[in-house]
Amino acid sequence: MAEQPPARVWVMRSLYIGLSLSIIFLHLLPLATSPSRWFAPDLLMAFTFAWAMRRPEYVPVISVGFIILLADFLFQRPPGLLAGLIVVGAETLRARSVANRDMPYLVEWMSVAGVMITIIFAERLFLAIFFVPAPSLSLVLIQLAMTIALYPLVVMISHFLFNVRRSAPGEVDALGHKL
């Protein structure tokens, strides 16, 4: 049985944090002087969910919460709302990761798409309940559609570039616990 050394887990956790901070930095760069007519896909959510489905031990809940909360502050979103929803979504996908290990990729994609749709509409609901101004629904739906469409590319990048793969049946960690 294949073992995952503890050093590899910590390297991959650090890589997740570094990748997330790089995405935030690139998003904050002033590349255009006029406002955009579309929202870019939410790569933080896509990478978080891809890694949570494939290797849940690489994305601990504290890291996910911290990164998305930092993004909330830097992107001037309501602090903690999207962070909390993405943490709940990542934990939902983490709980399903063992069951989805043997399922085809299309089932994984649809599961992640369902969680993304739920998060976006829950965010809209909370913003409406507390009378917080929300972005245009059409822009949010375009961003959601682009994020869902980009998810397979994120999975391919994670798989081939970062070697984040589904755990094999019977695979154990360094302590002998099943993955």
XYZ file of C-alpha atoms in Angstrom, residues 62-140:
79
model
C -8.243 26.538 8.942
C -6.298 27.234 5.737
C -9.456 27.442 3.643
C -11.138 29.764 6.134
C -8.083 32.005 6.442
C -7.475 32.280 2.688
C -11.081 32.995 1.761
C -11.474 35.447 4.671
C -8.356 37.260 3.477
C -9.859 37.342 -0.022
C -13.099 38.731 1.444
C -11.197 41.582 3.050
C -9.015 42.321 0.014
C -11.833 42.059 -2.546
C -14.114 44.205 -0.340
C -16.810 41.569 0.036
C -18.860 41.156 3.216
C -16.245 39.711 5.612
C -16.761 36.093 6.488
C -19.884 35.401 4.446
C -18.282 33.726 1.450
C -15.525 32.332 3.668
C -18.057 30.546 5.845
C -20.026 29.259 2.879
C -16.926 27.958 1.093
C -15.714 26.265 4.284
C -19.092 24.524 4.588
C -18.960 23.586 0.898
C -15.409 22.261 1.157
C -16.311 20.206 4.213
C -19.353 18.819 2.395
C -17.166 17.779 -0.526
C -14.527 16.416 1.860
C -17.172 14.184 3.451
C -18.164 12.912 0.002
C -14.612 12.417 -1.258
C -14.374 8.760 -0.216
C -17.736 7.919 -1.797
C -16.866 9.790 -5.002
C -13.466 8.131 -5.290
C -14.891 5.275 -7.337
C -17.384 7.397 -9.259
C -16.755 8.720 -12.767
C -15.377 12.227 -13.185
C -18.724 13.568 -14.414
C -20.299 12.763 -11.030
C -17.511 14.688 -9.284
C -17.998 17.646 -11.615
C -21.757 17.694 -11.042
C -21.289 17.393 -7.259
C -18.913 20.344 -7.232
C -21.201 22.324 -9.552
C -24.132 21.676 -7.206
C -22.140 22.889 -4.208
C -21.010 26.009 -6.124
C -24.581 26.824 -7.159
C -25.783 26.342 -3.593
C -23.055 28.629 -2.244
C -23.812 31.415 -4.717
C -27.548 31.352 -4.037
C -27.023 31.098 -0.271
C -24.751 34.132 -0.477
C -27.430 36.033 -2.431
C -30.018 35.021 0.153
C -27.909 36.232 3.094
C -27.131 39.495 1.316
C -30.854 40.041 0.702
C -31.808 39.190 4.291
C -29.363 41.720 5.714
C -30.041 44.370 3.032
C -26.451 44.389 1.803
C -26.049 45.611 -1.775
C -25.251 42.679 -4.038
C -23.651 42.595 -7.477
C -25.868 42.152 -10.494
C -27.365 38.663 -10.691
C -26.382 38.329 -14.345
C -22.730 39.022 -13.537
C -22.775 36.544 -10.664
